[in-house]
Coordinates of C-alpha atoms in Angstrom, one line a residue:
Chain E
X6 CA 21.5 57.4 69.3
X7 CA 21.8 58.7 65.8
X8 CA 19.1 58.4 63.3
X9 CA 18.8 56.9 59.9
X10 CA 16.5 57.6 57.3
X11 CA 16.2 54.2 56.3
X12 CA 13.2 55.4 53.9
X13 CA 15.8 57.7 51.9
X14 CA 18.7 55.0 51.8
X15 CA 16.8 52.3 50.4
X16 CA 16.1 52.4 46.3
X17 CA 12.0 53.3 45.6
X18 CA 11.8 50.2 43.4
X19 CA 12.9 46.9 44.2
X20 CA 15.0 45.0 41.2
X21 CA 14.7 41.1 40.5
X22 CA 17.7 39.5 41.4
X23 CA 18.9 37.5 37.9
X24 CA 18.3 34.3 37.9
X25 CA 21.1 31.6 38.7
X26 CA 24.0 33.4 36.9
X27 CA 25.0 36.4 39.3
X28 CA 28.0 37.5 37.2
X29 CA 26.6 39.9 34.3
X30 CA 30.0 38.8 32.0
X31 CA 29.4 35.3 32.7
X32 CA 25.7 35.8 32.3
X33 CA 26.3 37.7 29.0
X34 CA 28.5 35.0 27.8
X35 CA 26.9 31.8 28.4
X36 CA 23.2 33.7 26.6
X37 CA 25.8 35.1 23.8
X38 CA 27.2 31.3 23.4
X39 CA 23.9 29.4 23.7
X40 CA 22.5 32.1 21.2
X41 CA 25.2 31.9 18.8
X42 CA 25.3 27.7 18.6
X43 CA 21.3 28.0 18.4
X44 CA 22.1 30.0 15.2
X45 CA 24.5 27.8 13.7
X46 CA 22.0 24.3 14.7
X47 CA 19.1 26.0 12.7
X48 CA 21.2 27.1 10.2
X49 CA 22.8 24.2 9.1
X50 CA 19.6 21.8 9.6
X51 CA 18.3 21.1 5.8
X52 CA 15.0 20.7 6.1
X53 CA 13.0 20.0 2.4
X54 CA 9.8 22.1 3.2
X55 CA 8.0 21.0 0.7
X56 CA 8.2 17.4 1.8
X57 CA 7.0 18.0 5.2
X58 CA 4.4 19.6 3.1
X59 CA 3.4 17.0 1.0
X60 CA 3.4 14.5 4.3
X61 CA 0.8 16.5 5.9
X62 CA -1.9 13.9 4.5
X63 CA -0.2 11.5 5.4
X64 CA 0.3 13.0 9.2
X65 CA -3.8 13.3 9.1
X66 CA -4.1 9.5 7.9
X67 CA -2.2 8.9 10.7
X68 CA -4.0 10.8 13.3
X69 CA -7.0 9.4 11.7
X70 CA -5.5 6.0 12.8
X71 CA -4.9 6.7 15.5
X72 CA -9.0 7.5 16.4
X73 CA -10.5 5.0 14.5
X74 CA -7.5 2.2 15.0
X75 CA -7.8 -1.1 12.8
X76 CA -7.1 -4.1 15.4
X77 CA -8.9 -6.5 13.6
X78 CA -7.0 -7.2 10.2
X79 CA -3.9 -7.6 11.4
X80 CA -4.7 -9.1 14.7
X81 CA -3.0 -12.3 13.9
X82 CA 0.5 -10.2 13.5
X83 CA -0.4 -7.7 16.4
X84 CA -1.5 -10.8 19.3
X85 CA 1.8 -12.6 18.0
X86 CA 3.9 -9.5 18.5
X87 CA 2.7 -9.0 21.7
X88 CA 3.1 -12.2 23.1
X89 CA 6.7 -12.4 21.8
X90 CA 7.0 -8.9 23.7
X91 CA 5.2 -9.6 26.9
X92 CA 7.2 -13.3 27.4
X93 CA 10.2 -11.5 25.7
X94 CA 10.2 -8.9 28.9
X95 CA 9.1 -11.4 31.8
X96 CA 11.7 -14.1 31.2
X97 CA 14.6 -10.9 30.7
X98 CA 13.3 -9.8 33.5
X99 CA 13.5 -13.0 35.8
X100 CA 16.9 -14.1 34.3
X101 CA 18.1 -10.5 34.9
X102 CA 17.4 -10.2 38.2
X103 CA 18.6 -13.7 39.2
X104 CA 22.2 -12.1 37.7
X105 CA 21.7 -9.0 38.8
X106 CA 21.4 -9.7 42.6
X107 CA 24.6 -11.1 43.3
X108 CA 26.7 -8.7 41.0
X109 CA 24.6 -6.3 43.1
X110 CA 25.8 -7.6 46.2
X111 CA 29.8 -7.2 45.3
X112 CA 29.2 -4.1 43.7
X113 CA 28.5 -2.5 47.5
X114 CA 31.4 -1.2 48.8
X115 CA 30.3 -2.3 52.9
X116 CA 29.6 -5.9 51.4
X117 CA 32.3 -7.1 49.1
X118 CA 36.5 -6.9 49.1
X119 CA 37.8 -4.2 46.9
X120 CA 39.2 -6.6 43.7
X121 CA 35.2 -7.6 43.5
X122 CA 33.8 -4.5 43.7
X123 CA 35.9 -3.3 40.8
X124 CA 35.1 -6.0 39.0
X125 CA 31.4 -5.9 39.6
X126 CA 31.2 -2.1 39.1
X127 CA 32.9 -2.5 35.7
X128 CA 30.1 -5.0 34.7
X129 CA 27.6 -2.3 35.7
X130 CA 29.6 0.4 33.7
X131 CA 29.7 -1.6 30.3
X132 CA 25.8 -2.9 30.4
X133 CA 25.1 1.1 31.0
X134 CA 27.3 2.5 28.8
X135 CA 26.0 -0.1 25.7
X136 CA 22.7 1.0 24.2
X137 CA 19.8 -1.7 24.4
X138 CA 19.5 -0.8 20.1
X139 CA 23.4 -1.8 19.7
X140 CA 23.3 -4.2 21.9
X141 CA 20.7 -6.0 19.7
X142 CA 22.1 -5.3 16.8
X143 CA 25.1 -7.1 18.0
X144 CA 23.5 -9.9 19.5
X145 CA 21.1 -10.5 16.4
X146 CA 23.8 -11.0 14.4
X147 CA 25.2 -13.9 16.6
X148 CA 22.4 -15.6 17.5
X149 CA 20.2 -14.8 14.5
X150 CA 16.6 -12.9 14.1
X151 CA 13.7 -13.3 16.7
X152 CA 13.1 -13.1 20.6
X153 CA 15.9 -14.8 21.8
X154 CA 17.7 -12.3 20.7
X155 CA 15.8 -9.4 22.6
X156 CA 15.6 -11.4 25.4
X157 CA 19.4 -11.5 25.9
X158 CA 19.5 -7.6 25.4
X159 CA 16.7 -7.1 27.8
X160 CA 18.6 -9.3 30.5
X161 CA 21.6 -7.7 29.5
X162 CA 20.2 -4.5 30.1
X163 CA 18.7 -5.2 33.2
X164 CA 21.9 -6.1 34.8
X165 CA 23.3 -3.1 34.8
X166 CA 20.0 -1.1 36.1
X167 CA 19.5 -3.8 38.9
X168 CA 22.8 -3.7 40.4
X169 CA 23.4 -0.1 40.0
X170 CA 20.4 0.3 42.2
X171 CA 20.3 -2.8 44.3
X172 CA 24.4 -1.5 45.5
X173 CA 23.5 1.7 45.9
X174 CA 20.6 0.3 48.4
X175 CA 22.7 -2.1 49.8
X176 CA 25.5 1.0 50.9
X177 CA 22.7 2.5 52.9
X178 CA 21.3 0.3 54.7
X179 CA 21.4 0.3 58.8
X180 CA 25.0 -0.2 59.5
X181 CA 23.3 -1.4 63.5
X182 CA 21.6 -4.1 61.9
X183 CA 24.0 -5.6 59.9
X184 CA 26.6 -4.6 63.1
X185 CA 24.0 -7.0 65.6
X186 CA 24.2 -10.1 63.2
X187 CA 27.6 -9.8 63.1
X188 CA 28.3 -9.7 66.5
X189 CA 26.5 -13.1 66.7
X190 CA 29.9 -14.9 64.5
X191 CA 27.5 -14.8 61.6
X192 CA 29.2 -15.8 58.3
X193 CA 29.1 -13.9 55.3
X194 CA 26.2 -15.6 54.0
X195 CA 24.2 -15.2 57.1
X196 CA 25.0 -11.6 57.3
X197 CA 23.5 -11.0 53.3
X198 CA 20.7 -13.0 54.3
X199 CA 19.8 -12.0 57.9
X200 CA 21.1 -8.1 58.2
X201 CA 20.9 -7.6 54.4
X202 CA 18.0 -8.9 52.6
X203 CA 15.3 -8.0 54.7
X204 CA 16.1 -4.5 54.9
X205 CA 16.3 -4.5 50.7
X206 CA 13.7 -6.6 49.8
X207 CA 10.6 -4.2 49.2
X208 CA 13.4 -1.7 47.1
X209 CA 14.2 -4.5 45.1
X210 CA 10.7 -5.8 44.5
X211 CA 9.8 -2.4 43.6
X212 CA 12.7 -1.9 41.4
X213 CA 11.9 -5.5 39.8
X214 CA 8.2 -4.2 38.8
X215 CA 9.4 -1.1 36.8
X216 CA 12.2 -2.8 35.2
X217 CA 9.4 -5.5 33.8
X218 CA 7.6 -2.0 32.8
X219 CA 10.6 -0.7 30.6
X220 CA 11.5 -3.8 29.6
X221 CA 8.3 -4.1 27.8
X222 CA 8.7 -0.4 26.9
X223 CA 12.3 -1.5 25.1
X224 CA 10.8 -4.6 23.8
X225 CA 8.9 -2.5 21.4
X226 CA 11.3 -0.7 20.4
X227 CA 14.4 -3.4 19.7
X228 CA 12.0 -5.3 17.3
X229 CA 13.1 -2.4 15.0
X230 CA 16.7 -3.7 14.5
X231 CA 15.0 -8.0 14.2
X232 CA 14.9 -8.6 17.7
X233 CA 11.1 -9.4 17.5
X234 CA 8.2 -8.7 19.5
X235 CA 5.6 -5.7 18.6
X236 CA 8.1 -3.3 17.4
X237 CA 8.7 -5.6 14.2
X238 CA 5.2 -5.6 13.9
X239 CA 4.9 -2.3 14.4
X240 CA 8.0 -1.8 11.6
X241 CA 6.1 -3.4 9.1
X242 CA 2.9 -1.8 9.9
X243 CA 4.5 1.7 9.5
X244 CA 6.3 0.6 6.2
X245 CA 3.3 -0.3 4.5
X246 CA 1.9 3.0 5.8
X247 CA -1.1 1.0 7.3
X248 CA -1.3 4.0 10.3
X249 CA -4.6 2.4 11.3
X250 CA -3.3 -1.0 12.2
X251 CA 0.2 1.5 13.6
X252 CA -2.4 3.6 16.1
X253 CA -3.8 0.0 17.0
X254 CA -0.6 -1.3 18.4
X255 CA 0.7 2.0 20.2
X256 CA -3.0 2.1 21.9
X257 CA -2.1 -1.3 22.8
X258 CA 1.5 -0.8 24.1
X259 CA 0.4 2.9 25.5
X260 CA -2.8 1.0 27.4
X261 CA -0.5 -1.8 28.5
X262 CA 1.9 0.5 29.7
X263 CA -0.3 2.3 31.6
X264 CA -2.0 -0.7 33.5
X265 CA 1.5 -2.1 34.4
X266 CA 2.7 1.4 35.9
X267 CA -0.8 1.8 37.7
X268 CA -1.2 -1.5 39.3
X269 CA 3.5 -1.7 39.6
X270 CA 2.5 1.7 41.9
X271 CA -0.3 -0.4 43.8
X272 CA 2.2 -3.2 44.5
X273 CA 4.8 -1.0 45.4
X274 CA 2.6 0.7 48.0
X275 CA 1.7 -2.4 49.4
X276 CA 5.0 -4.1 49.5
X277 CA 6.5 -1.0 51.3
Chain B
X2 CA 5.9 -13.4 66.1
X3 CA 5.0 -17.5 66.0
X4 CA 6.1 -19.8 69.0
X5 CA 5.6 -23.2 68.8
X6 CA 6.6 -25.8 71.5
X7 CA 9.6 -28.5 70.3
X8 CA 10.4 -31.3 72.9
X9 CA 8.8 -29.6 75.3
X10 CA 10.6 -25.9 74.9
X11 CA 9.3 -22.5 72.8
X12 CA 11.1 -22.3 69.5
X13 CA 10.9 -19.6 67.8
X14 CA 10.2 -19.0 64.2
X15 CA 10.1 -16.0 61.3
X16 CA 6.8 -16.4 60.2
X17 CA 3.5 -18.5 60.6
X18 CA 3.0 -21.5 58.7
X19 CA 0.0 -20.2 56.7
X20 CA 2.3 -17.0 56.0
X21 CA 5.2 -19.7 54.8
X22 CA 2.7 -21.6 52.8
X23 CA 1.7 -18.4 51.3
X24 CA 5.4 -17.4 50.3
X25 CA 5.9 -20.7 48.9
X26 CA 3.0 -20.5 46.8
X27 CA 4.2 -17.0 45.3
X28 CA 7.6 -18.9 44.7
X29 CA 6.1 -21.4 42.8
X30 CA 3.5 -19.2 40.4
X31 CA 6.3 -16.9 39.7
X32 CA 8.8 -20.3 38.5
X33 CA 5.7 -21.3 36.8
X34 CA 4.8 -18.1 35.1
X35 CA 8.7 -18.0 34.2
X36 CA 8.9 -21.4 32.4
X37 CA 5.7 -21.4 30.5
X38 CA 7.3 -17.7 29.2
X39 CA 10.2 -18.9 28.4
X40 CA 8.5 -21.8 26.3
X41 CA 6.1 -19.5 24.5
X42 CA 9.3 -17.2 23.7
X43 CA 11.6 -20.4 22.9
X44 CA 8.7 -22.0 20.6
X45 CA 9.6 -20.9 17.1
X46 CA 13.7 -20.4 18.1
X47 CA 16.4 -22.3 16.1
X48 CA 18.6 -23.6 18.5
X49 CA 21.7 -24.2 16.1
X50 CA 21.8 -20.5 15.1
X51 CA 22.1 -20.2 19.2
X52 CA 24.1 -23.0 20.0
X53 CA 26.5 -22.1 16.6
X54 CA 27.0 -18.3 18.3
X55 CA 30.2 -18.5 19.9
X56 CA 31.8 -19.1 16.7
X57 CA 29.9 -16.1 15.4
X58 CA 31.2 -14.2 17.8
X59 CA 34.2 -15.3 17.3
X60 CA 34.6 -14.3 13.3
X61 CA 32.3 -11.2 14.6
X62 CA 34.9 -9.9 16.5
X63 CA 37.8 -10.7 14.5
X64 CA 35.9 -8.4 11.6
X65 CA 34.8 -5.9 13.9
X66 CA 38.8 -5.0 15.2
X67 CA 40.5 -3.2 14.1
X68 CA 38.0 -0.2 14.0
X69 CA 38.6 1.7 10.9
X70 CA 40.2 4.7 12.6
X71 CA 40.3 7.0 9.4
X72 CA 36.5 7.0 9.1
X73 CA 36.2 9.5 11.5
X74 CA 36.7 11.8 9.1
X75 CA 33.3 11.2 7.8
X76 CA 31.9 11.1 11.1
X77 CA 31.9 15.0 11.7
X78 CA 29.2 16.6 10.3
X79 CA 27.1 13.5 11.7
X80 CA 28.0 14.5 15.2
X81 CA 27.2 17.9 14.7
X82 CA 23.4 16.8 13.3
X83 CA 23.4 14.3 15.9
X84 CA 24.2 17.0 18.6
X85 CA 21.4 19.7 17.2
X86 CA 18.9 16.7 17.1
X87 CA 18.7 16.6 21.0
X88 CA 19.7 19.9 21.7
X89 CA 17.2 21.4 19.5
X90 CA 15.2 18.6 20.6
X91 CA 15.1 19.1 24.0
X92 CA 14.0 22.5 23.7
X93 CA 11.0 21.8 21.9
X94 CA 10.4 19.0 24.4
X95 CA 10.8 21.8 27.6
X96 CA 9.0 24.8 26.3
X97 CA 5.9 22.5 25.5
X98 CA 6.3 20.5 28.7
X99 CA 6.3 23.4 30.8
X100 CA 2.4 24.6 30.6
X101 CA 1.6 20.7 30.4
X102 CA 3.4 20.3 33.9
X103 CA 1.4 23.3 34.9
X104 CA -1.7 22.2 33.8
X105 CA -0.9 18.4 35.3
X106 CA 0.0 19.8 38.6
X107 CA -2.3 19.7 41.2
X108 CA -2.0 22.8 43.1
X109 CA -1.5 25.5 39.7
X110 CA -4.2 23.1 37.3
X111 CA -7.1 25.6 35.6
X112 CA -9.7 22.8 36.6
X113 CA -9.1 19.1 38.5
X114 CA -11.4 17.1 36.0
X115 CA -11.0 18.4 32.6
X116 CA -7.4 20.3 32.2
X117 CA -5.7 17.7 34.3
X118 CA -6.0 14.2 32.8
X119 CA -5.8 15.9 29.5
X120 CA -2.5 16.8 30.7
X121 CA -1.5 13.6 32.4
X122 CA -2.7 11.4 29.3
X123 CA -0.1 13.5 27.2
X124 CA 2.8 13.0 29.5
X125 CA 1.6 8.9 29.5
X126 CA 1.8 9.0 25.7
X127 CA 4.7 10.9 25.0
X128 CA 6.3 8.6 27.6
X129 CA 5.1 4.7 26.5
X130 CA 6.5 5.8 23.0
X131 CA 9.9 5.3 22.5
X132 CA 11.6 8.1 20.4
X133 CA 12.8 5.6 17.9
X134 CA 8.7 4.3 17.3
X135 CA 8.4 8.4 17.2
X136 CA 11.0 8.5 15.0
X137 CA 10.0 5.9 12.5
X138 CA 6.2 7.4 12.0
X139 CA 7.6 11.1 11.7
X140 CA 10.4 9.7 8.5
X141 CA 7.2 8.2 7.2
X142 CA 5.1 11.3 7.8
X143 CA 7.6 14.2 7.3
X144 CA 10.0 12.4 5.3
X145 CA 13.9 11.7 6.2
X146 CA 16.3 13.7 7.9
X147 CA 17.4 16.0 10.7
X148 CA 13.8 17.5 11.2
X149 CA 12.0 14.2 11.7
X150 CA 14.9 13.3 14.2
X151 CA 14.2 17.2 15.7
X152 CA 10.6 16.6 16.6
X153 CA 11.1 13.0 17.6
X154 CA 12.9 13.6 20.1
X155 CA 10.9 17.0 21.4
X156 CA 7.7 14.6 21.4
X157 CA 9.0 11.8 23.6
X158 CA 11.0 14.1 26.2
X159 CA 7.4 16.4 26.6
X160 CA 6.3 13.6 29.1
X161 CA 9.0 13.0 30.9
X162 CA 10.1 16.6 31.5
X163 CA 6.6 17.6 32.2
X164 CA 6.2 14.7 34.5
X165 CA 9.4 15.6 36.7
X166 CA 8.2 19.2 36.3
X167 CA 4.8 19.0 38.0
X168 CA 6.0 16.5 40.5
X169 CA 8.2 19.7 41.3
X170 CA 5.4 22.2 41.6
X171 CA 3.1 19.7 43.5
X172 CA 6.2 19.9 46.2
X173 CA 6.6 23.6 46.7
X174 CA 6.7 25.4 49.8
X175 CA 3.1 26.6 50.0
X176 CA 3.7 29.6 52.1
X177 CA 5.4 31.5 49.3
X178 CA 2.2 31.4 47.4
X179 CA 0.2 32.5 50.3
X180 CA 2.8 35.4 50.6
X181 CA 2.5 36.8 47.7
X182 CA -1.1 35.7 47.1
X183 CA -1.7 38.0 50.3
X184 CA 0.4 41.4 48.5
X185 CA -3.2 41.0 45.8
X186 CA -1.1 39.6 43.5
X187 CA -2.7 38.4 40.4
X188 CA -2.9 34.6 39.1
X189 CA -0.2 35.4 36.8
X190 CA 2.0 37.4 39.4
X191 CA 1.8 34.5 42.0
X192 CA 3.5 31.9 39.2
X193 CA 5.8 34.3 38.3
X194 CA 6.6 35.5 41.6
X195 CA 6.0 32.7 43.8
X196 CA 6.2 29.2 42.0
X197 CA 8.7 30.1 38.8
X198 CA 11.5 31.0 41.8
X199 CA 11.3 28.0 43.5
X200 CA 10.9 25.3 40.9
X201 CA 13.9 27.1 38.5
X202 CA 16.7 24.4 39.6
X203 CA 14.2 21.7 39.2
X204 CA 13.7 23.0 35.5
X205 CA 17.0 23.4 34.4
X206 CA 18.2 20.1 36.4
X207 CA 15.5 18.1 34.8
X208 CA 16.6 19.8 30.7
X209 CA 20.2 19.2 31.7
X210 CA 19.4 15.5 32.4
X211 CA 16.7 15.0 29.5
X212 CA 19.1 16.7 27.4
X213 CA 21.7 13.8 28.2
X214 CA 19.4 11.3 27.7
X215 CA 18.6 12.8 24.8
X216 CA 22.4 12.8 23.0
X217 CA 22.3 9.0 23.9
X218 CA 19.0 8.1 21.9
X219 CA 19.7 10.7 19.2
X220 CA 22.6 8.4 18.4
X221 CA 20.8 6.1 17.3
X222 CA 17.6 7.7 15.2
X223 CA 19.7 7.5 11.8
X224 CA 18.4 3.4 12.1
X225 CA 15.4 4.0 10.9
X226 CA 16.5 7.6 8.9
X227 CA 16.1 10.6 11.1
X228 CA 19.4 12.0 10.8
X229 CA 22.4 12.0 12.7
X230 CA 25.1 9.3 13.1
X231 CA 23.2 6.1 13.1
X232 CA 22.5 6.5 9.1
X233 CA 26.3 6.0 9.0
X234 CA 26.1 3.6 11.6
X235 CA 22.6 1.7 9.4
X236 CA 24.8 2.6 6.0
X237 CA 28.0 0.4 7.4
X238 CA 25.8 -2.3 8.4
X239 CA 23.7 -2.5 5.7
X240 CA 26.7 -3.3 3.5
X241 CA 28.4 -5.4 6.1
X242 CA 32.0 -2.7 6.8
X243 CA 31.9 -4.0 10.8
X244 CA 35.2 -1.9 11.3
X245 CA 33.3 0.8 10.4
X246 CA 30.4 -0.4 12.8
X247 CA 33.3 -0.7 15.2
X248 CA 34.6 3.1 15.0
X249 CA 30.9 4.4 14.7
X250 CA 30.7 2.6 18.3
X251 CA 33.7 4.2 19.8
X252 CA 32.4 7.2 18.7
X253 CA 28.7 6.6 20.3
X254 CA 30.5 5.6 23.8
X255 CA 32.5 8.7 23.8
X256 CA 30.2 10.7 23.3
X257 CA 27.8 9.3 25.7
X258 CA 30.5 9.4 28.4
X259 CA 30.9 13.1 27.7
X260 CA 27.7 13.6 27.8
X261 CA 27.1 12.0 30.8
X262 CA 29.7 14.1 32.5
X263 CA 28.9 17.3 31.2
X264 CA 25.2 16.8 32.7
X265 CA 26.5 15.6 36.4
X266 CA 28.6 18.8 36.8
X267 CA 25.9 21.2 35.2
X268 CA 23.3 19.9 37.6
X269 CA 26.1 19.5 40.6
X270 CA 26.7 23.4 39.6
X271 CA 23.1 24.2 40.1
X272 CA 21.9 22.0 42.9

């Protein structure tokens, strides 16, 4: 048997392989690219230093407000705000699911012929592709300033979340189940709501219950462009550089958000 | 599973009638809880602006098309800021998240109690805060422009990369660490060695994806005057030019589409 000296053939020190890119001219130009735009960006961003300068008080009021917030002075503005945002996301939420479950259902391929799933998946595609912001902007100028407004983005916006997800659910579910019911001479409706539905449910409950969370998220921000709720309270807050009554209402919407992901987690847990 | 006896013979049923009773009930709170909503919401809304908005929509539309096709012209150098807000964005976003995740993770934190919810209360308020709200204190702070656009988005996408990060770390493969934990490998060694390797495609999937996300709310920042091609897009509709609104929409979608597909075969490259 012949004998190596494995000790001599190895190298003494071992190297790093490099990370992800194992071609050095690739590696050298995808670094040499990324460097170079990074260049250019900086470069041509005009930044006025002395303004950012001259806001630093300002940035300290608002930190300021943000530890000593002001709820009290404008709590008539901040409690109607928030009502308009919490009914704003619980009736966009209902009305978006109720529209969302059967475009969900014909947008799965093992549920629905192939003209309705086109269809249904280009419904999906254009409430994803739109913005909630342009959306609202849109809608506010058809149907005028306030809530109704945001509601009708937030439902429209929901739609297209709901029935991504619910189809994508709905193309993996046990084929065995939904094989058994049919092997009964259940009908179509049967089959969504005996093979189907139970095996979906707790997705789509869970689903529902962070949907209701962003859409209150969203809410605060589409009062912005008049679709009201607390983000035009919020708007007018920040305009009249009142950042104590500003930290109030992002305590409030970064307090609410937290109890609805807590206690959306809980209920998830349980439903599951 | 319930059995009760009809004309004499065991029929069978899904669920017992207090469980039915109990469904029901849910039913009805949640219709209940919907329609008293609906009438706080609908209290102060004029229903003849609603009722008068398919006629709107109607003149809307007949303004809004055709878009305005030579605008694009001035729609350039807009792009350009509105690509080096999230780009440059996300980076500030990512190199901060990244000892935030570290610290929020529970398997690499310094100390359970004190380092750790300081670290998870960042990533809950850089994530309930929307980068347009971040956007509209920072123009009021820091003035207008590209910068205030710049840190807006770096603030909000902290929490959400340095949420998906840790939730990365918690879900290494342990052994590694032992491994090189066992070769007297130093704290430092051990993350560089043994958790850095494993979470890299993690890291740049989740920068790739932010990064996306990013371009499609950076679109829109100009609104309230943080650079970028929403001031064109708040300029047009301030003065009413809808074909204008029209083309700045085109461009938004493209862009977002491009986007979008850029980011699925970057992380389908890595993954």
């Amino acid at each position: 048997m012949p004998v190596t000296d494995i000790g001599a053939a190895a190298p003494r020190r071992w190297k790093r392989p490099p990370i992800l890119i194992r071609d050095w001219r690739w590696r050298i130009a995808i670094y040499g690219g990324g460097l170079i735009y990074l260049v250019l960006a900086i470069a041509s961003t005009e930044v006025k230093w002395e303004r950012v300068y001259r806001g630093l008080d300002r940035g300290w009021l608002f930190i300021q407000g943000f530890l000593y917030p002001d709820f009290s002075s404008r709590w008539v503005d901040i409690s109607q705000g928030l009502v308009e945002s919490l009914t704003m996301s619980v009736t966009a939420t209902v009305v978006g699911i109720i529209i969302s479950v059967p475009i969900g259902v014909g947008a799965a391929r093992n549920m629905a012929p192939l003209p309705v799933y086109l269809a249904c998946r280009a419904i999906i595609a254009m409430s994803r592709a739109l913005q909630e912001i342009i959306v609202a902007i849109l809608l506010v100028a058809m149907f005028g300033f306030g809530p109704f407004a945001g509601f009708l983005t937030l439902s429209f916006a929901t739609i297209g979340f709901l029935a991504k997800l619910l189809a994508e659910d709905i193309e993996d579910i046990d084929e065995a189940q939904a094989e058994a019911i049919r092997s009964t001479g259940a009908s179509w409706v049967q089959l969504v709501n005996y093979a189907v539905q139970p095996q979906v449910m707790p997705r789509l409950i869970g689903l529902s219950l962070y949907r209701l969370d962003i859409n209150f998220r969203e809410s605060a921000v589409i009062g912005i462009v008049g679709a009201g709720g607390i983000g035009a309270t919020l708007n007018t807050a920040i305009d009249r550089y009142e950042y104590d009554s500003a930290g109030a209402i992002l305590l409030i919407i970064i307090a609410i958000v937290m109890v609805a992901e807590y206690s959306s987690s809980h209920v998830r847990k349980w439903v599951q | 599973m319930p059995i009760s006896t009809l004309d004499g013979k065991p029929a069978w049923k899904h669920r017992t009638s207090r469980q039915s009773l109990a469904l029901w009930a849910g039913w009805l709170a949640l219709v209940a809880l919907f329609v008293f909503t609906w009438q706080v919401m609908t209290k102060d809304t004029n229903w003849e602006y609603v009722l008068d908005a398919p006629t709107v929509a109607a003149d809307l539309g007949s303004r809004m098309f055709p878009p305005r096709w030579s605008y694009i012209e001035k729609l350039w150098w807009p792009m350009w800021d509105t690509l080096n807000i999230a780009t440059l964005g996300t980076l500030i976003g990512i190199v901060i998240a990244v000892p935030v995740a570290f610290l929020a993770a529970r398997n690499t934190t310094p100390s359970l109690y004190i380092a750790r919810p300081i670290a998870l209360f960042i990533i809950v308020s850089s994530r309930s805060i929307n980068s347009l709200i971040w956007a509209l204190l920072l123009v009021s702070i820091i003035g207008p422009g590209v910068l205030a656009g710049i840190v807006a988005i770096g603030l909000r996408s902290i929490g959400f990369c340095a949420k998906l990060l840790y939730e990365a770390i918690e879900e290494i493969d342990q052994t590694q660490v032992e491994a090189v934990t066992a070769s007297g490998a130093s704290r430092a060694q051990v993350i560089d060695f043994a958790i850095v390797p494993q979470i890299l495609p993690a890291f740049f999937g989740i920068t790739v994806f932010r990064w996306d996300i990013n371009i499609r709310e950076s679109t829109i920042l100009g609104l309230v005057g943080a650079g970028g091609i929403g001031l064109q897009l708040s300029a047009s509709l301030n003065v009413l030019a809808w074909p204008q609104v029209t083309m700045i929409f085109v461009i938004i979608l493209a862009t977002v589409v491009v986007s979008e597909w850029i980011s699925a075969k970057v992380r389908h490259a890595i993954i």
